[in-house]
Amino acid sequence: MKSIITVSREFGSGGRSIAKEVAKKLGYEYFDVEMIERIAQTSGLDPEVMENAEEFSARKSLFGYAFIGRGTKETSMENYLWNKQRDMILELAEKGNCVIVGRCADYVLRDSENALHVFVHADMDYRAKRIVRLYGETNETPEKRLTDKDKMRKANYEYYTDREWGLAQNYDLTLNSGKLGQERCVDIICGLAMAE
Amino acid sequence: MKSIITVSREFGSGGRSIAKEVAKKLGYEYFDVEMIERIAQTSGLDPEVMENAEEFSARKSLFGYAFIGRGTKETSMENYLWNKQRDMILELAEKGNCVIVGRCADYVLRDSENALHVFVHADMDYRAKRIVRLYGETNETPEKRLTDKDKMRKANYEYYTDREWGLAQNYDLTLNSGKLGQERCVDIICGLAMAE
């Protein structure tokens, strides 16, 4: 029985939908990285760190995680949020019965015996069609949007964990959702979570 | 329904045992890389290439796959065997209903709609205990034996495929056999193979 499921995923692979469905089926609480970031950003922030929050966000969206000036004020903001998120993930895990979607939860909870760490990916074609269907067209090609987002996730993961994003060895289970289908991915994860 | 299962694995992870069990349960034929290498080495070899076979084998075991002099006669031997093995894997896949254990079968059959590509890994501690139990002690520590063997598999895979060994994106499914248990790995693979 695994009371914590972490789900990391390539953008557009449906990892988040799979995680939501798993949480629903298992009756677990669901948390995603945006929810955790939002709470971390708005709760109990050090005022000096808060001053840089707006600039930080602007830079983050302009240049991506990888290119934020390190060793500057932004760094302390970034690290502050990272520590805050890490503590939140540890707190959620302590309570158990939850599904956490986020790039680094597998790393934060790497030593947890009660956790099942999952990575979901799919090929470019499947993901491109899926993001256009879900989020619509933009000025950029879907392939460019996918590559940019993956690059950001990869850089972020590798900066904080010193591990390689997407490497099988970091996860208990990785699934190609495009090839296997979302429903089957959900069934496999639920089956493993419930196994003795 | 998937009529071809390829299984790549870290040394000591039990990937081969899992593959054998899957073949038995599905009633598929089982082939491993050693069987394929043996057939390729002894069938229909070009006589000029054969001359180098003994030296090639000696060098291979002395220096490992990664350090075989490239651009020399050994290269042509190595490439000849690689091409031969690739053709054999394609032939086996053509017939279908088979499980192929080998480092590059996932790559050779990467475009096959009927194939399910699996990678099995486990942490060092699990694998170390397992190889000592199965193969006994040697002068080298089990950790050294594991690291050396993995290094060889990785170098070989990356030389022939230009892809990274163990990257989730190369496989439809990757499994941590130490954490999930061999039996559950077998069940998941068989379930996916038989799914419509």
Short mmCIF file of C-alpha atoms in Angstrom, two decimals:
data_model
loop_
_atom_site.label_atom_id
_atom_site.label_comp_id
_atom_site.label_asym_id
_atom_site.label_seq_id
_atom_site.Cartn_x
_atom_site.Cartn_y
_atom_site.Cartn_z
CA MET A 1 0.00 0.00 0.00
CA LYS A 2 1.47 3.33 -1.08
CA SER A 3 -0.08 6.34 0.57
CA ILE A 4 1.83 8.92 -1.48
CA ILE A 5 2.01 9.02 -5.27
CA THR A 6 4.28 11.55 -6.96
CA VAL A 7 3.74 12.20 -10.65
CA SER A 8 6.30 14.02 -12.78
CA ARG A 9 5.56 14.52 -16.44
CA GLU A 10 6.46 15.93 -19.81
CA PHE A 11 4.27 18.86 -20.79
CA GLY A 12 1.23 17.67 -22.75
CA SER A 13 1.63 13.99 -21.84
CA GLY A 14 -1.54 13.97 -19.76
CA GLY A 15 0.37 13.25 -16.56
CA ARG A 16 -1.73 15.74 -14.64
CA SER A 17 -5.05 14.26 -15.84
CA ILE A 18 -3.76 10.80 -14.97
CA ALA A 19 -2.76 12.00 -11.50
CA LYS A 20 -6.18 13.60 -10.91
CA GLU A 21 -7.95 10.43 -11.97
CA VAL A 22 -5.68 8.32 -9.72
CA ALA A 23 -6.46 10.59 -6.76
CA LYS A 24 -10.19 10.30 -7.48
CA LYS A 25 -10.08 6.52 -7.76
CA LEU A 26 -8.00 6.05 -4.63
CA GLY A 27 -9.84 8.73 -2.64
CA TYR A 28 -6.55 10.59 -2.13
CA GLU A 29 -6.07 14.35 -1.97
CA TYR A 30 -4.63 15.92 -5.12
CA PHE A 31 -1.95 18.63 -5.19
CA ASP A 32 -0.18 20.05 -8.18
CA VAL A 33 2.92 22.16 -8.40
CA GLU A 34 0.97 25.32 -9.21
CA MET A 35 -1.17 24.90 -6.08
CA ILE A 36 1.92 24.30 -3.96
CA GLU A 37 3.76 27.26 -5.55
CA ARG A 38 0.79 29.54 -4.96
CA ILE A 39 0.51 28.62 -1.31
CA ALA A 40 4.27 28.88 -0.81
CA GLN A 41 4.37 32.30 -2.51
CA THR A 42 1.57 33.81 -0.45
CA SER A 43 2.10 32.35 2.99
CA GLY A 44 4.49 33.67 5.61
CA LEU A 45 7.02 35.17 3.23
CA ASP A 46 9.98 37.06 4.59
CA PRO A 47 9.28 40.77 3.69
CA GLU A 48 12.73 41.33 2.18
CA VAL A 49 12.25 38.32 -0.06
CA MET A 50 8.74 39.50 -0.99
CA GLU A 51 10.14 42.75 -2.45
CA ASN A 52 11.70 40.78 -5.24
CA ALA A 53 8.72 38.57 -5.91
CA GLU A 54 7.28 40.59 -8.74
CA GLU A 55 10.57 41.04 -10.55
CA PHE A 56 11.32 37.38 -9.96
CA SER A 57 8.08 36.29 -11.60
CA ALA A 58 8.65 38.58 -14.57
CA ARG A 59 12.18 37.30 -15.09
CA LYS A 60 11.07 33.74 -14.60
CA SER A 61 8.53 33.94 -17.38
CA LEU A 62 10.86 35.90 -19.66
CA PHE A 63 13.94 33.80 -19.37
CA GLY A 64 12.83 30.54 -17.87
CA TYR A 65 14.05 28.92 -14.70
CA ALA A 66 17.48 28.12 -16.02
CA PHE A 67 18.51 31.64 -16.75
CA ILE A 68 17.55 33.43 -13.59
CA GLY A 69 20.62 35.28 -12.32
CA ARG A 70 22.07 33.09 -9.61
CA GLY A 71 23.95 34.61 -6.71
CA THR A 72 21.70 37.68 -6.86
CA LYS A 73 18.62 38.64 -4.90
CA GLU A 74 16.51 36.50 -7.24
CA THR A 75 18.44 33.49 -6.12
CA SER A 76 17.47 33.93 -2.53
CA MET A 77 13.84 34.33 -3.63
CA GLU A 78 14.06 31.22 -5.76
CA ASN A 79 15.75 29.22 -3.04
CA TYR A 80 13.32 30.51 -0.45
CA LEU A 81 10.40 29.28 -2.52
CA TRP A 82 12.12 25.99 -3.20
CA ASN A 83 12.65 25.39 0.53
CA LYS A 84 9.10 26.41 1.25
CA GLN A 85 7.76 24.03 -1.41
CA ARG A 86 9.97 21.23 -0.17
CA ASP A 87 8.67 21.69 3.38
CA MET A 88 5.10 21.68 2.09
CA ILE A 89 5.65 18.47 0.16
CA LEU A 90 7.18 16.84 3.25
CA GLU A 91 4.18 18.00 5.29
CA LEU A 92 1.69 16.63 2.77
CA ALA A 93 3.59 13.34 2.69
CA GLU A 94 3.52 13.16 6.45
CA LYS A 95 -0.29 13.20 6.34
CA GLY A 96 -0.29 10.71 3.47
CA ASN A 97 -3.12 9.65 1.14
CA CYS A 98 -2.18 12.18 -1.49
CA VAL A 99 -1.12 12.50 -5.12
CA ILE A 100 1.48 15.21 -5.73
CA VAL A 101 2.18 16.46 -9.23
CA GLY A 102 5.43 18.32 -9.38
CA ARG A 103 8.82 18.20 -10.91
CA CYS A 104 10.79 17.58 -7.75
CA ALA A 105 8.43 15.73 -5.37
CA ASP A 106 10.03 12.42 -6.37
CA TYR A 107 13.37 13.84 -5.24
CA VAL A 108 12.08 15.39 -2.01
CA LEU A 109 10.44 12.08 -1.08
CA ARG A 110 13.12 9.82 -2.56
CA ASP A 111 13.65 7.97 0.70
CA SER A 112 9.99 7.56 1.59
CA GLU A 113 8.99 3.91 1.78
CA ASN A 114 5.33 4.84 1.38
CA ALA A 115 5.79 6.71 -1.87
CA LEU A 116 5.37 5.51 -5.44
CA HIS A 117 7.25 7.72 -7.91
CA VAL A 118 5.84 7.93 -11.43
CA PHE A 119 6.99 9.73 -14.58
CA VAL A 120 4.64 10.15 -17.56
CA HIS A 121 5.85 10.97 -21.06
CA ALA A 122 4.66 10.65 -24.65
CA ASP A 123 6.01 11.31 -28.11
CA MET A 124 6.01 14.79 -29.62
CA ASP A 125 3.18 14.11 -32.05
CA TYR A 126 0.77 12.88 -29.38
CA ARG A 127 1.59 15.78 -27.08
CA ALA A 128 1.40 18.41 -29.84
CA LYS A 129 -2.11 17.31 -30.80
CA ARG A 130 -3.15 17.16 -27.17
CA ILE A 131 -2.01 20.68 -26.21
CA VAL A 132 -3.66 22.21 -29.27
CA ARG A 133 -6.89 20.41 -28.41
CA LEU A 134 -6.71 21.44 -24.74
CA TYR A 135 -5.11 24.88 -24.82
CA GLY A 136 -5.71 26.01 -28.40
CA GLU A 137 -3.31 27.42 -30.98
CA THR A 138 -0.83 30.21 -30.21
CA ASN A 139 1.68 32.14 -32.32
CA GLU A 140 4.22 29.44 -31.62
CA THR A 141 4.11 25.96 -33.06
CA PRO A 142 3.03 23.29 -30.56
CA GLU A 143 6.43 21.64 -30.99
CA LYS A 144 8.18 24.86 -29.92
CA ARG A 145 5.87 25.21 -26.92
CA LEU A 146 6.58 21.63 -25.87
CA THR A 147 10.33 21.94 -26.28
CA ASP A 148 10.46 25.22 -24.33
CA LYS A 149 8.37 23.90 -21.46
CA ASP A 150 10.29 20.64 -21.23
CA LYS A 151 13.56 22.54 -21.28
CA MET A 152 12.37 24.66 -18.33
CA ARG A 153 11.19 21.63 -16.35
CA LYS A 154 14.43 19.80 -17.05
CA ALA A 155 16.59 22.77 -16.03
CA ASN A 156 14.57 23.34 -12.90
CA TYR A 157 14.69 19.67 -11.88
CA GLU A 158 18.38 19.32 -12.53
CA TYR A 159 19.25 22.56 -10.71
CA TYR A 160 17.51 21.47 -7.53
CA THR A 161 18.11 17.75 -7.51
CA ASP A 162 21.44 17.22 -9.29
CA ARG A 163 19.69 14.34 -11.01
CA GLU A 164 18.75 13.93 -14.63
CA TRP A 165 15.12 14.62 -15.51
CA GLY A 166 13.36 11.67 -17.11
CA LEU A 167 15.95 9.06 -16.16
CA ALA A 168 14.14 5.78 -15.39
CA GLN A 169 16.30 5.18 -12.33
CA ASN A 170 14.73 8.17 -10.53
CA TYR A 171 11.25 6.63 -10.67
CA ASP A 172 9.55 3.39 -9.65
CA LEU A 173 7.46 3.46 -12.79
CA THR A 174 7.54 5.41 -16.05
CA LEU A 175 4.77 5.27 -18.61
CA ASN A 176 4.37 6.29 -22.24
CA SER A 177 0.81 7.62 -22.03
CA GLY A 178 0.54 8.09 -25.80
CA LYS A 179 1.30 4.45 -26.47
CA LEU A 180 -0.42 2.86 -23.46
CA GLY A 181 -3.45 5.14 -23.16
CA GLN A 182 -4.40 7.24 -20.13
CA GLU A 183 -6.88 4.79 -18.69
CA ARG A 184 -4.36 1.96 -18.59
CA CYS A 185 -1.80 4.26 -16.94
CA VAL A 186 -4.36 5.10 -14.25
CA ASP A 187 -5.11 1.41 -13.69
CA ILE A 188 -1.43 0.44 -13.36
CA ILE A 189 -0.71 3.23 -10.86
CA CYS A 190 -3.83 2.45 -8.78
CA GLY A 191 -3.00 -1.26 -8.86
CA LEU A 192 0.51 -0.63 -7.55
CA ALA A 193 -0.70 1.85 -4.95
CA MET A 194 -3.15 -0.66 -3.55
CA ALA A 195 -0.85 -3.69 -3.66
CA GLU A 196 0.31 -5.00 -0.30
CA MET B 1 -2.23 -6.84 -28.16
CA LYS B 2 1.55 -6.59 -28.39
CA SER B 3 3.22 -9.53 -30.08
CA ILE B 4 6.79 -8.39 -29.37
CA ILE B 5 8.15 -7.46 -25.97
CA THR B 6 11.66 -6.04 -25.69
CA VAL B 7 13.28 -5.98 -22.25
CA SER B 8 16.39 -3.94 -21.49
CA ARG B 9 17.76 -4.01 -17.99
CA GLU B 10 20.39 -3.03 -15.50
CA PHE B 11 22.64 -5.92 -14.53
CA GLY B 12 21.24 -7.75 -11.50
CA SER B 13 17.81 -6.14 -11.66
CA GLY B 14 16.12 -9.42 -12.55
CA GLY B 15 15.05 -8.12 -15.96
CA ARG B 16 15.99 -11.38 -17.60
CA SER B 17 14.02 -13.50 -15.10
CA ILE B 18 11.06 -11.19 -15.56
CA ALA B 19 11.33 -11.52 -19.35
CA LYS B 20 11.49 -15.33 -19.15
CA GLU B 21 8.44 -15.43 -16.91
CA VAL B 22 6.55 -13.08 -19.24
CA ALA B 23 7.39 -15.31 -22.22
CA LYS B 24 6.16 -18.36 -20.31
CA LYS B 25 2.92 -16.73 -19.24
CA LEU B 26 2.15 -15.36 -22.69
CA GLY B 27 3.31 -18.48 -24.52
CA TYR B 28 5.85 -16.39 -26.47
CA GLU B 29 9.31 -17.46 -27.58
CA TYR B 30 12.19 -16.11 -25.51
CA PHE B 31 15.47 -14.76 -26.89
CA ASP B 32 18.26 -13.09 -25.02
CA VAL B 33 21.20 -11.09 -26.29
CA GLU B 34 23.67 -13.90 -25.62
CA MET B 35 21.60 -16.32 -27.74
CA ILE B 36 21.36 -13.78 -30.54
CA GLU B 37 25.08 -12.95 -30.34
CA ARG B 38 25.98 -16.64 -30.46
CA ILE B 39 23.89 -17.30 -33.52
CA ALA B 40 25.13 -14.15 -35.24
CA GLN B 41 28.76 -15.04 -34.49
CA THR B 42 28.55 -18.56 -35.86
CA SER B 43 26.25 -18.25 -38.85
CA GLY B 44 27.25 -17.18 -42.30
CA LEU B 45 30.17 -14.99 -41.33
CA ASP B 46 32.27 -13.38 -44.00
CA PRO B 47 35.64 -15.26 -43.87
CA GLU B 48 37.72 -12.07 -43.75
CA VAL B 49 35.68 -10.85 -40.81
CA MET B 50 35.96 -14.26 -39.13
CA GLU B 51 39.77 -13.95 -39.04
CA ASN B 52 39.41 -11.24 -36.44
CA ALA B 53 36.79 -12.95 -34.38
CA GLU B 54 39.09 -14.43 -31.79
CA GLU B 55 41.08 -11.26 -31.29
CA PHE B 56 37.86 -9.29 -31.17
CA SER B 57 36.44 -11.47 -28.43
CA ALA B 58 39.64 -11.25 -26.39
CA ARG B 59 39.78 -7.48 -26.69
CA LYS B 60 36.12 -7.17 -25.95
CA SER B 61 36.40 -9.00 -22.68
CA LEU B 62 39.64 -7.24 -21.75
CA PHE B 63 38.66 -3.68 -22.47
CA GLY B 64 34.89 -3.70 -22.67
CA TYR B 65 32.73 -2.55 -25.55
CA ALA B 66 33.57 1.11 -25.15
CA PHE B 67 37.28 0.79 -25.66
CA ILE B 68 37.50 -1.40 -28.70
CA GLY B 69 39.69 0.41 -31.21
CA ARG B 70 37.34 2.04 -33.68
CA GLY B 71 38.33 2.58 -37.27
CA THR B 72 40.39 -0.62 -37.20
CA LYS B 73 39.59 -4.17 -38.32
CA GLU B 74 37.79 -4.76 -35.02
CA THR B 75 35.34 -2.07 -35.96
CA SER B 76 34.27 -3.87 -39.06
CA MET B 77 33.89 -7.06 -37.02
CA GLU B 78 31.90 -5.24 -34.41
CA ASN B 79 29.72 -3.51 -36.95
CA TYR B 80 29.26 -6.73 -38.87
CA LEU B 81 27.95 -8.44 -35.73
CA TRP B 82 25.77 -5.47 -34.91
CA ASN B 83 24.18 -5.54 -38.36
CA LYS B 84 23.75 -9.30 -38.11
CA GLN B 85 22.08 -9.01 -34.71
CA ARG B 86 19.87 -6.18 -35.92
CA ASP B 87 18.72 -8.28 -38.87
CA MET B 88 18.02 -11.22 -36.56
CA ILE B 89 15.97 -9.05 -34.23
CA LEU B 90 13.98 -7.71 -37.19
CA GLU B 91 13.41 -11.28 -38.38
CA LEU B 92 12.23 -12.44 -34.95
CA ALA B 93 9.92 -9.44 -34.75
CA GLU B 94 8.51 -10.25 -38.16
CA LYS B 95 7.39 -13.63 -36.86
CA GLY B 96 6.11 -12.04 -33.63
CA ASN B 97 5.03 -13.67 -30.35
CA CYS B 98 8.43 -13.23 -28.79
CA VAL B 99 10.22 -11.64 -25.87
CA ILE B 100 13.66 -10.26 -26.73
CA VAL B 101 16.12 -9.37 -24.00
CA GLY B 102 18.85 -7.15 -25.32
CA ARG B 103 20.29 -3.75 -24.98
CA CYS B 104 19.33 -2.42 -28.38
CA ALA B 105 16.19 -4.32 -29.40
CA ASP B 106 14.06 -1.38 -28.26
CA TYR B 107 16.01 0.80 -30.68
CA VAL B 108 15.94 -1.64 -33.58
CA LEU B 109 12.18 -2.01 -33.19
CA ARG B 110 11.47 1.59 -32.18
CA ASP B 111 8.94 2.10 -34.97
CA SER B 112 7.13 -1.20 -34.51
CA GLU B 113 3.50 -0.70 -33.54
CA ASN B 114 3.33 -4.26 -32.23
CA ALA B 115 6.18 -3.90 -29.79
CA LEU B 116 6.13 -3.04 -26.11
CA HIS B 117 9.48 -1.68 -24.91
CA VAL B 118 10.36 -2.26 -21.27
CA PHE B 119 13.34 -1.25 -19.13
CA VAL B 120 13.94 -2.87 -15.72
CA HIS B 121 16.18 -1.35 -13.05
CA ALA B 122 16.67 -1.51 -9.28
CA ASP B 123 18.79 0.19 -6.69
CA MET B 124 22.38 -0.85 -6.06
CA ASP B 125 21.68 -2.57 -2.76
CA TYR B 126 18.96 -4.84 -4.18
CA ARG B 127 21.08 -5.75 -7.20
CA ALA B 128 24.24 -6.35 -5.16
CA LYS B 129 22.47 -8.84 -2.91
CA ARG B 130 20.85 -10.49 -5.90
CA ILE B 131 24.04 -11.07 -7.91
CA VAL B 132 25.86 -12.48 -4.91
CA ARG B 133 22.94 -14.85 -4.28
CA LEU B 134 22.76 -15.91 -7.95
CA TYR B 135 26.36 -15.81 -9.13
CA GLY B 136 28.33 -16.01 -5.88
CA GLU B 137 31.16 -13.86 -4.59
CA THR B 138 34.19 -12.90 -6.71
CA ASN B 139 37.38 -10.95 -5.99
CA GLU B 140 35.55 -7.77 -6.86
CA THR B 141 32.86 -6.19 -4.73
CA PRO B 142 29.35 -6.66 -6.10
CA GLU B 143 29.08 -2.87 -6.43
CA LYS B 144 32.17 -2.80 -8.69
CA ARG B 145 30.79 -5.67 -10.78
CA LEU B 146 27.48 -3.85 -11.20
CA THR B 147 29.08 -0.53 -12.09
CA ASP B 148 31.41 -2.12 -14.65
CA LYS B 149 28.67 -4.11 -16.33
CA ASP B 150 26.26 -1.16 -16.46
CA LYS B 151 29.01 1.02 -17.88
CA MET B 152 29.57 -1.50 -20.65
CA ARG B 153 25.86 -1.80 -21.46
CA LYS B 154 25.47 1.95 -21.45
CA ALA B 155 28.48 2.51 -23.73
CA ASN B 156 27.34 -0.20 -26.12
CA TYR B 157 23.78 1.12 -26.26
CA GLU B 158 24.83 4.70 -26.77
CA TYR B 159 27.40 3.82 -29.44
CA TYR B 160 24.85 1.99 -31.56
CA THR B 161 21.72 4.00 -30.95
CA ASP B 162 22.86 7.56 -30.24
CA ARG B 163 20.31 7.52 -27.47
CA GLU B 164 20.81 7.61 -23.75
CA TRP B 165 20.58 4.29 -21.94
CA GLY B 166 17.90 4.21 -19.25
CA LEU B 167 16.08 7.35 -20.39
CA ALA B 168 12.35 6.87 -19.80
CA GLN B 169 11.50 8.35 -23.18
CA ASN B 170 13.09 5.39 -25.00
CA TYR B 171 10.67 2.92 -23.42
CA ASP B 172 6.92 2.45 -23.10
CA LEU B 173 7.32 1.24 -19.56
CA THR B 174 10.14 1.25 -17.01
CA LEU B 175 9.97 -0.62 -13.72
CA ASN B 176 11.92 -0.59 -10.47
CA SER B 177 11.91 -4.33 -9.82
CA GLY B 178 13.45 -3.94 -6.35
CA LYS B 179 10.67 -1.67 -5.20
CA LEU B 180 7.74 -3.24 -7.06
CA GLY B 181 8.73 -6.90 -6.87
CA GLN B 182 9.33 -9.24 -9.82
CA GLU B 183 5.91 -10.81 -9.81
CA ARG B 184 4.13 -7.47 -10.09
CA CYS B 185 6.47 -6.45 -12.93
CA VAL B 186 5.55 -9.65 -14.78
CA ASP B 187 1.83 -9.00 -14.25
CA ILE B 188 2.02 -5.40 -15.52
CA ILE B 189 3.94 -6.40 -18.66
CA CYS B 190 1.59 -9.32 -19.41
CA GLY B 191 -1.45 -7.09 -18.78
CA LEU B 192 -0.18 -4.50 -21.26
CA ALA B 193 0.80 -7.13 -23.81
CA MET B 194 -2.67 -8.64 -23.77
CA ALA B 195 -4.60 -5.35 -23.73
CA GLU B 196 -6.52 -4.53 -26.90
#
